[in-house]
Amino acid sequence: MNFEHSDKVKDLQARLRAFADQHVYPAEAQFEAEMDAARRAGNAWQPAPVIEGLKDKARAAGLTNLEYAPLCEIMGRSGIGSEPFNCSAPDTGNMETLVRYGTPAQQDAWLKPLLEGKIRSGFAMTEPAVASSDATNIEARIERDGDHYVINARKWWTSGANDPRCKILIFMGKTDPDHADPHRRQSMILVPMETPGVTVLRHLPVFGYDDAPHGHAEVLFENVRVPVSNVLLGEGRGFEIAQGRLGPGRIHHCMRLIGRAERALEAMCRRTVKRTAFGRKIADHGVTRERIANARILIDQARFLVLHAAWKMDTLGNKLARKEIAMIKVAAPSMACQVIDWAIQAHGGGGVSDDFGLARAYASARTLRLADGPDEVHRNAIAKMELGAYL
Ligand SMILES: Cc1cc2nc3c(=O)[nH]c(=O)nc-3n(C[C@H](O)[C@H](O)[C@H](O)COP(=O)(O)OP(=O)(O)OC[C@H]3O[C@@H](n4cnc5c(N)ncnc54)[C@H](O)[C@@H]3O)c2cc1C
C-alpha cells in the first residue's frame, strides 16, 4: 500500500492542525472551567458553550477510512478535539450503521440530524447482569405486540445517554431467544430517548471522571414501546450489524489514541529537556531516552497498523478487514496506555495532577482496553483466524 497521503488529505491535515492550534487546545482549559462551574451549579449534563462555539467554526468532510485516519488522529490529540467536527464516538459508528443499514425513513428521522450535528446518539448493548463481551449473553427482551415492539432491559455503559442532546439509541436485544442459532436471536432497534419507559438511572464515572456532559449511563427500559419500523435490517440480524458497526467505531478510537499518544510524547520531550535532576537534564538520563525511543516505535507501529486496517476496510470491506481491525483494537489502547504512562512518569507528581491532561488521557485510553470488546476477546478472534488455516 502507498503510505503517502493524498494532496486532499495533506491540505485537510494542515487545516485541522491550524484549527486545533488556534481553537481547540486553547479551549481545553475553558471547557474544564465551564464543566466545573456546571458541576458546582448542580448540573454537569448540559453542552459546554465553548464546544458549541467550536462547532460553528468547523465543518466535516466526506472521506474514505484511509483518508480519515490522519485527520481523526489530529482530532484525537485533545479530549475535546472530535466534537467540533461532529466526529465523536459513538456518533460516528452510529451514523455508519444508519448509512449502511437504515431505511430511507430511519435515515431521514435520525441520520440527517446526526450528520447535521443537531442531535447526538448512544449505543446500548452492554448489560450489568451478564458478561457482555460475549454478546450472545445479552438478555434484553424485544417482544412483538401488534405493530409495536415492547422492550424491557437494564443496560449500562451506554455512553452519551446522559447528554441532553442524545435523542436516539441503537439498542441490542433478543427478539427470538429460542432460535436454534444463537447468532440469530438478537436484533438492533432504534429507541428514541424520549420514549416513555426509558430512564437514566445514574452516570458511571471512569476512574472518578464524570466525562460530562457526555458521560456513561446505566439505563432502565420498562415496557418501552417503539413501532416495528424501528428495527434495523430485520429481526435476528443484530450480530450482522454489530460486525459492520463495530469495525468503523473501533478503528476511529484507535486513530484518536494515536493522536493522544503523540501529544503525550511531545509533552514528555518538552518537559524533560527543560528540567534537571542529579546533574543532567531528565532527557539526558538513559532511561528517559529509552522510553522516548520506544514511545516513537510503538506509536509508529500502531499508526501503520491503523493505516493498513483502514486501507483493507476501503479496498476489501469491513468483513474481510476484521483481523486487522481486531489487531489494531488490541495494539492501539495498550500502546497509548504505555506511552501516556511514560509521559506521566517523566512529569513527576505533575503527571498525575490535572495540570497536564495526562491523567485524564490515561483514564480514557485505559477504558479502550475494555470498551468495544476487551483485549482478550480480540486476541481470541485473531488467533482463531490465524489457526483457521491449520485446523
Ligand atoms: C468507558 C466505557 C464506555 C463504554 N461504552 C459503551 C457503549 O457506549 N455501549 C455499550 O453497549 N457498551 C459500552 N461499554 C461497555 C464495554 O463494551 C464492555 O464493558 C465490554 O464489552 C466488556 O463487557 P463486560 O463489561 O460485561 O465484561 P465481561 O464480559 O464480564 O468480561 C470481563 C473480563 O473477562 C475477560 N474475558 C472476557 N472474554 C474473554 C475471553 N474470550 N478470553 C479471556 N478473557 C475473557 C476479560 O478480561 C474481560 O475484561 C463501555 C465501557 C467503558 C468502560
GROMACS .gro file of N, CA, C and O in nm, residues 152-237:
model
  344
  152ASN      N    1  -3.782  -0.449   2.729
  152ASN     CA    2  -3.752  -0.449   2.872
  152ASN      C    3  -3.606  -0.489   2.891
  152ASN      O    4  -3.563  -0.593   2.839
  153ALA      N    5  -3.533  -0.405   2.965
  153ALA     CA    6  -3.390  -0.433   2.983
  153ALA      C    7  -3.330  -0.338   3.084
  153ALA      O    8  -3.387  -0.233   3.115
  154ARG      N    9  -3.213  -0.377   3.132
  154ARG     CA   10  -3.128  -0.284   3.208
  154ARG      C   11  -2.992  -0.286   3.138
  154ARG      O   12  -2.929  -0.391   3.124
  155LYS      N   13  -2.951  -0.169   3.093
  155LYS     CA   14  -2.823  -0.156   3.023
  155LYS      C   15  -2.730  -0.070   3.107
  155LYS      O   16  -2.777   0.011   3.188
  156TRP      N   17  -2.601  -0.087   3.088
  156TRP     CA   18  -2.508   0.012   3.147
  156TRP      C   19  -2.394   0.039   3.051
  156TRP      O   20  -2.382  -0.026   2.949
  157TRP      N   21  -2.319   0.141   3.085
  157TRP     CA   22  -2.212   0.191   2.996
  157TRP      C   23  -2.268   0.239   2.864
  157TRP      O   24  -2.202   0.230   2.760
  158THR      N   25  -2.391   0.288   2.867
  158THR     CA   26  -2.446   0.348   2.745
  158THR      C   27  -2.389   0.490   2.736
  158THR      O   28  -2.441   0.583   2.797
  159SER      N   29  -2.279   0.501   2.662
  159SER     CA   30  -2.209   0.631   2.657
  159SER      C   31  -2.298   0.735   2.592
  159SER      O   32  -2.360   0.709   2.488
  160GLY      N   33  -2.304   0.851   2.654
  160GLY     CA   34  -2.377   0.963   2.595
  160GLY      C   35  -2.522   0.974   2.636
  160GLY      O   36  -2.586   1.076   2.610
  161ALA      N   37  -2.577   0.869   2.703
  161ALA     CA   38  -2.722   0.872   2.733
  161ALA      C   39  -2.759   0.984   2.829
  161ALA      O   40  -2.874   1.027   2.835
  162ASN      N   41  -2.660   1.032   2.905
  162ASN     CA   42  -2.687   1.143   2.998
  162ASN      C   43  -2.696   1.278   2.929
  162ASN      O   44  -2.742   1.375   2.988
  163ASP      N   45  -2.641   1.285   2.810
  163ASP     CA   46  -2.629   1.413   2.741
  163ASP      C   47  -2.767   1.455   2.689
  163ASP      O   48  -2.832   1.377   2.619
  164PRO      N   49  -2.813   1.575   2.724
  164PRO     CA   50  -2.949   1.613   2.680
  164PRO      C   51  -2.963   1.618   2.528
  164PRO      O   52  -3.073   1.614   2.476
  165ARG      N   53  -2.849   1.624   2.456
  165ARG     CA   54  -2.858   1.624   2.309
  165ARG      C   55  -2.874   1.483   2.253
  165ARG      O   56  -2.899   1.465   2.134
  166CYS      N   57  -2.858   1.380   2.339
  166CYS     CA   58  -2.871   1.241   2.292
  166CYS      C   59  -3.019   1.210   2.272
  166CYS      O   60  -3.095   1.201   2.369
  167LYS      N   61  -3.059   1.193   2.148
  167LYS     CA   62  -3.202   1.174   2.117
  167LYS      C   63  -3.235   1.032   2.072
  167LYS      O   64  -3.351   0.995   2.066
  168ILE      N   65  -3.132   0.953   2.033
  168ILE     CA   66  -3.164   0.822   1.978
  168ILE      C   67  -3.060   0.719   2.025
  168ILE      O   68  -2.941   0.750   2.033
  169LEU      N   69  -3.111   0.599   2.058
  169LEU     CA   70  -3.021   0.489   2.095
  169LEU      C   71  -3.033   0.378   1.991
  169LEU      O   72  -3.144   0.347   1.947
  170ILE      N   73  -2.920   0.321   1.956
  170ILE     CA   74  -2.923   0.193   1.885
  170ILE      C   75  -2.914   0.088   1.994
  170ILE      O   76  -2.818   0.085   2.072
  171PHE      N   77  -3.017   0.007   2.002
  171PHE     CA   78  -3.037  -0.084   2.116
  171PHE      C   79  -3.028  -0.228   2.067
  171PHE      O   80  -3.086  -0.262   1.964
  172MET      N   81  -2.958  -0.313   2.143
  172MET     CA   82  -2.949  -0.454   2.104
  172MET      C   83  -3.021  -0.540   2.207
  172MET      O   84  -3.006  -0.521   2.328
  173GLY      N   85  -3.100  -0.633   2.158
  173GLY     CA   86  -3.172  -0.724   2.249
  173GLY      C   87  -3.225  -0.844   2.173
  173GLY      O   88  -3.215  -0.853   2.050
  174LYS      N   89  -3.286  -0.936   2.249
  174LYS     CA   90  -3.332  -1.062   2.188
  174LYS      C   91  -3.475  -1.051   2.138
  174LYS      O   92  -3.566  -1.021   2.216
  175THR      N   93  -3.496  -1.079   2.010
  175THR     CA   94  -3.631  -1.090   1.956
  175THR      C   95  -3.674  -1.236   1.952
  175THR      O   96  -3.793  -1.267   1.953
  176ASP      N   97  -3.574  -1.325   1.943
  176ASP     CA   98  -3.607  -1.468   1.932
  176ASP      C   99  -3.511  -1.548   2.021
  176ASP      O  100  -3.416  -1.610   1.972
  177PRO      N  101  -3.539  -1.547   2.153
  177PRO     CA  102  -3.444  -1.608   2.247
  177PRO      C  103  -3.425  -1.758   2.227
  177PRO      O  104  -3.326  -1.813   2.274
  178ASP      N  105  -3.519  -1.822   2.155
  178ASP     CA  106  -3.510  -1.968   2.140
  178ASP      C  107  -3.459  -2.010   2.002
  178ASP      O  108  -3.460  -2.130   1.969
  179HIS      N  109  -3.418  -1.917   1.920
  179HIS     CA  110  -3.370  -1.953   1.786
  179HIS      C  111  -3.254  -2.053   1.798
  179HIS      O  112  -3.167  -2.038   1.885
  180ALA      N  113  -3.254  -2.153   1.713
  180ALA     CA  114  -3.152  -2.259   1.721
  180ALA      C  115  -3.011  -2.199   1.704
  180ALA      O  116  -2.915  -2.247   1.767
  181ASP      N  117  -3.000  -2.097   1.622
  181ASP     CA  118  -2.870  -2.034   1.600
  181ASP      C  119  -2.857  -1.916   1.697
  181ASP      O  120  -2.930  -1.817   1.684
  182PRO      N  121  -2.765  -1.925   1.795
  182PRO     CA  122  -2.755  -1.816   1.894
  182PRO      C  123  -2.722  -1.681   1.831
  182PRO      O  124  -2.745  -1.577   1.893
  183HIS      N  125  -2.671  -1.682   1.709
  183HIS     CA  126  -2.639  -1.554   1.642
  183HIS      C  127  -2.756  -1.496   1.566
  183HIS      O  128  -2.744  -1.394   1.500
  184ARG      N  129  -2.871  -1.563   1.572
  184ARG     CA  130  -2.991  -1.509   1.508
  184ARG      C  131  -3.096  -1.467   1.612
  184ARG      O  132  -3.209  -1.437   1.578
  185ARG      N  133  -3.057  -1.470   1.739
  185ARG     CA  134  -3.154  -1.436   1.844
  185ARG      C  135  -3.167  -1.286   1.867
  185ARG      O  136  -3.265  -1.239   1.920
  186GLN      N  137  -3.061  -1.213   1.832
  186GLN     CA  138  -3.054  -1.070   1.866
  186GLN      C  139  -3.093  -0.980   1.749
  186GLN      O  140  -3.064  -1.012   1.633
  187SER      N  141  -3.153  -0.867   1.785
  187SER     CA  142  -3.184  -0.765   1.684
  187SER      C  143  -3.135  -0.630   1.734
  187SER      O  144  -3.112  -0.612   1.854
  188MET      N  145  -3.122  -0.537   1.641
  188MET     CA  146  -3.094  -0.398   1.681
  188MET      C  147  -3.214  -0.313   1.643
  188MET      O  148  -3.273  -0.333   1.536
  189ILE      N  149  -3.245  -0.221   1.730
  189ILE     CA  150  -3.365  -0.142   1.710
  189ILE      C  151  -3.339   0.001   1.756
  189ILE      O  152  -3.259   0.024   1.848
  190LEU      N  153  -3.405   0.096   1.689
  190LEU     CA  154  -3.386   0.237   1.724
  190LEU      C  155  -3.484   0.273   1.835
  190LEU      O  156  -3.605   0.252   1.822
  191VAL      N  157  -3.430   0.326   1.943
  191VAL     CA  158  -3.514   0.366   2.056
  191VAL      C  159  -3.492   0.515   2.084
  191VAL      O  160  -3.386   0.554   2.134
  192PRO      N  161  -3.591   0.599   2.051
  192PRO     CA  162  -3.576   0.741   2.085
  192PRO      C  163  -3.568   0.757   2.237
  192PRO      O  164  -3.644   0.693   2.311
  193MET      N  165  -3.475   0.840   2.282
  193MET     CA  166  -3.454   0.860   2.427
  193MET      C  167  -3.581   0.906   2.497
  193MET      O  168  -3.601   0.880   2.615
  194GLU      N  169  -3.664   0.980   2.421
  194GLU     CA  170  -3.782   1.037   2.488
  194GLU      C  171  -3.900   0.941   2.499
  194GLU      O  172  -4.006   0.977   2.550
  195THR      N  173  -3.882   0.815   2.455
  195THR     CA  174  -3.991   0.719   2.464
  195THR      C  175  -4.024   0.690   2.611
  195THR      O  176  -3.932   0.668   2.690
  196PRO      N  177  -4.153   0.691   2.648
  196PRO     CA  178  -4.188   0.659   2.787
  196PRO      C  179  -4.132   0.521   2.826
  196PRO      O  180  -4.136   0.428   2.745
  197GLY      N  181  -4.079   0.515   2.949
  197GLY     CA  182  -4.022   0.388   2.997
  197GLY      C  183  -3.869   0.385   2.991
  197GLY      O  184  -3.808   0.294   3.046
  198VAL      N  185  -3.808   0.485   2.924
  198VAL     CA  186  -3.661   0.492   2.922
  198VAL      C  187  -3.617   0.583   3.036
  198VAL      O  188  -3.653   0.701   3.040
  199THR      N  189  -3.542   0.528   3.131
  199THR     CA  190  -3.498   0.607   3.248
  199THR      C  191  -3.347   0.594   3.266
  199THR      O  192  -3.295   0.482   3.277
  200VAL      N  193  -3.280   0.708   3.269
  200VAL     CA  194  -3.137   0.707   3.302
  200VAL      C  195  -3.127   0.699   3.454
  200VAL      O  196  -3.174   0.788   3.525
  201LEU      N  197  -3.069   0.589   3.504
  201LEU     CA  198  -3.064   0.567   3.649
  201LEU      C  199  -2.950   0.641   3.716
  201LEU      O  200  -2.963   0.693   3.825
  202ARG      N  201  -2.833   0.641   3.650
  202ARG     CA  202  -2.716   0.707   3.711
  202ARG      C  203  -2.608   0.718   3.605
  202ARG      O  204  -2.611   0.649   3.503
  203HIS      N  205  -2.511   0.804   3.633
  203HIS     CA  206  -2.395   0.806   3.545
  203HIS      C  207  -2.284   0.725   3.608
  203HIS      O  208  -2.275   0.715   3.731
  204LEU      N  209  -2.198   0.667   3.525
  204LEU     CA  210  -2.089   0.583   3.575
  204LEU      C  211  -1.958   0.656   3.552
  204LEU      O  212  -1.919   0.681   3.437
  205PRO      N  213  -1.890   0.693   3.659
  205PRO     CA  214  -1.762   0.762   3.640
  205PRO      C  215  -1.653   0.666   3.591
  205PRO      O  216  -1.662   0.545   3.613
  206VAL      N  217  -1.552   0.722   3.527
  206VAL     CA  218  -1.436   0.644   3.481
  206VAL      C  219  -1.315   0.691   3.562
  206VAL      O  220  -1.273   0.805   3.546
  207PHE      N  221  -1.263   0.606   3.650
  207PHE     CA  222  -1.155   0.645   3.741
  207PHE      C  223  -1.188   0.778   3.810
  207PHE      O  224  -1.100   0.862   3.829
  208GLY      N  225  -1.315   0.802   3.839
  208GLY     CA  226  -1.355   0.924   3.908
  208GLY      C  227  -1.393   1.039   3.815
  208GLY      O  228  -1.452   1.136   3.860
  209TYR      N  229  -1.360   1.030   3.687
  209TYR     CA  230  -1.400   1.137   3.593
  209TYR      C  231  -1.545   1.114   3.549
  209TYR      O  232  -1.580   1.002   3.512
  210ASP      N  233  -1.625   1.220   3.548
  210ASP     CA  234  -1.765   1.200   3.506
  210ASP      C  235  -1.780   1.208   3.353
  210ASP      O  236  -1.883   1.170   3.298
  211ASP      N  237  -1.675   1.258   3.285
  211ASP     CA  238  -1.680   1.272   3.139
  211ASP      C  239  -1.800   1.355   3.092
  211ASP      O  240  -1.848   1.339   2.980
  212ALA      N  241  -1.850   1.443   3.181
  212ALA     CA  242  -1.966   1.528   3.145
  212ALA      C  243  -1.924   1.625   3.036
  212ALA      O  244  -1.808   1.665   3.029
  213PRO      N  245  -2.016   1.666   2.947
  213PRO     CA  246  -2.157   1.633   2.952
  213PRO      C  247  -2.194   1.504   2.878
  213PRO      O  248  -2.312   1.471   2.869
  214HIS      N  249  -2.092   1.431   2.828
  214HIS     CA  250  -2.122   1.311   2.750
  214HIS      C  251  -2.151   1.195   2.847
  214HIS      O  252  -2.264   1.151   2.860
  215GLY      N  253  -2.050   1.149   2.918
  215GLY     CA  254  -2.067   1.051   3.024
  215GLY      C  255  -2.111   0.914   2.978
  215GLY      O  256  -2.124   0.885   2.859
  216HIS      N  257  -2.130   0.827   3.077
  216HIS     CA  258  -2.169   0.688   3.052
  216HIS      C  259  -2.279   0.655   3.153
  216HIS      O  260  -2.264   0.686   3.272
  217ALA      N  261  -2.386   0.591   3.108
  217ALA     CA  262  -2.503   0.581   3.194
  217ALA      C  263  -2.553   0.438   3.211
  217ALA      O  264  -2.531   0.352   3.125
  218GLU      N  265  -2.619   0.418   3.326
  218GLU     CA  266  -2.699   0.297   3.343
  218GLU      C  267  -2.843   0.335   3.309
  218GLU      O  268  -2.894   0.436   3.359
  219VAL      N  269  -2.904   0.258   3.223
  219VAL     CA  270  -3.036   0.296   3.170
  219VAL      C  271  -3.135   0.180   3.186
  219VAL      O  272  -3.102   0.065   3.153
  220LEU      N  273  -3.253   0.214   3.237
  220LEU     CA  274  -3.359   0.114   3.254
  220LEU      C  275  -3.462   0.131   3.142
  220LEU      O  276  -3.501   0.244   3.110
  221PHE      N  277  -3.503   0.018   3.085
  221PHE     CA  278  -3.606   0.018   2.981
  221PHE      C  279  -3.723  -0.064   3.034
  221PHE      O  280  -3.710  -0.185   3.055
  222GLU      N  281  -3.835   0.004   3.062
  222GLU     CA  282  -3.951  -0.065   3.120
  222GLU      C  283  -4.070  -0.052   3.025
  222GLU      O  284  -4.123   0.058   3.007
  223ASN      N  285  -4.110  -0.163   2.965
  223ASN     CA  286  -4.223  -0.165   2.871
  223ASN      C  287  -4.216  -0.049   2.771
  223ASN      O  288  -4.313   0.023   2.750
  224VAL      N  289  -4.100  -0.034   2.711
  224VAL     CA  290  -4.077   0.074   2.614
  224VAL      C  291  -4.134   0.030   2.479
  224VAL      O  292  -4.095  -0.074   2.426
  225ARG      N  293  -4.228   0.107   2.426
  225ARG     CA  294  -4.294   0.067   2.300
  225ARG      C  295  -4.241   0.151   2.185
  225ARG      O  296  -4.244   0.274   2.191
  226VAL      N  297  -4.189   0.081   2.083
  226VAL     CA  298  -4.147   0.152   1.961
  226VAL      C  299  -4.210   0.081   1.840
  226VAL      O  300  -4.233  -0.040   1.845
  227PRO      N  301  -4.239   0.154   1.732
  227PRO     CA  302  -4.301   0.090   1.615
  227PRO      C  303  -4.210  -0.016   1.554
  227PRO      O  304  -4.087  -0.005   1.563
  228VAL      N  305  -4.270  -0.117   1.490
  228VAL     CA  306  -4.189  -0.225   1.430
  228VAL      C  307  -4.094  -0.170   1.323
  228VAL      O  308  -3.988  -0.227   1.296
  229SER      N  309  -4.133  -0.056   1.265
  229SER     CA  310  -4.047   0.002   1.161
  229SER      C  311  -3.914   0.052   1.217
  229SER      O  312  -3.826   0.091   1.142
  230ASN      N  313  -3.897   0.048   1.351
  230ASN     CA  314  -3.770   0.095   1.410
  230ASN      C  315  -3.661  -0.011   1.408
  230ASN      O  316  -3.546   0.018   1.441
  231VAL      N  317  -3.696  -0.135   1.372
  231VAL     CA  318  -3.593  -0.238   1.372
  231VAL      C  319  -3.495  -0.211   1.258
  231VAL      O  320  -3.533  -0.161   1.151
  232LEU      N  321  -3.368  -0.240   1.283
  232LEU     CA  322  -3.266  -0.217   1.181
  232LEU      C  323  -3.242  -0.348   1.105
  232LEU      O  324  -3.217  -0.452   1.167
  233LEU      N  325  -3.248  -0.341   0.977
  233LEU     CA  326  -3.218  -0.451   0.885
  233LEU      C  327  -3.317  -0.567   0.890
  233LEU      O  328  -3.344  -0.630   0.789
  234GLY      N  329  -3.372  -0.597   1.008
  234GLY     CA  330  -3.468  -0.707   1.020
  234GLY      C  331  -3.443  -0.784   1.149
  234GLY      O  332  -3.334  -0.774   1.207
  235GLU      N  333  -3.544  -0.859   1.191
  235GLU     CA  334  -3.531  -0.937   1.315
  235GLU      C  335  -3.418  -1.039   1.300
  235GLU      O  336  -3.402  -1.099   1.194
  236GLY      N  337  -3.343  -1.057   1.407
  236GLY     CA  338  -3.239  -1.161   1.409
  236GLY      C  339  -3.110  -1.120   1.340
  236GLY      O  340  -3.020  -1.203   1.325
  237ARG      N  341  -3.101  -0.994   1.297
  237ARG     CA  342  -2.982  -0.952   1.222
  237ARG      C  343  -2.884  -0.869   1.306
  237ARG      O  344  -2.794  -0.805   1.254
   0.00000   0.00000   0.00000
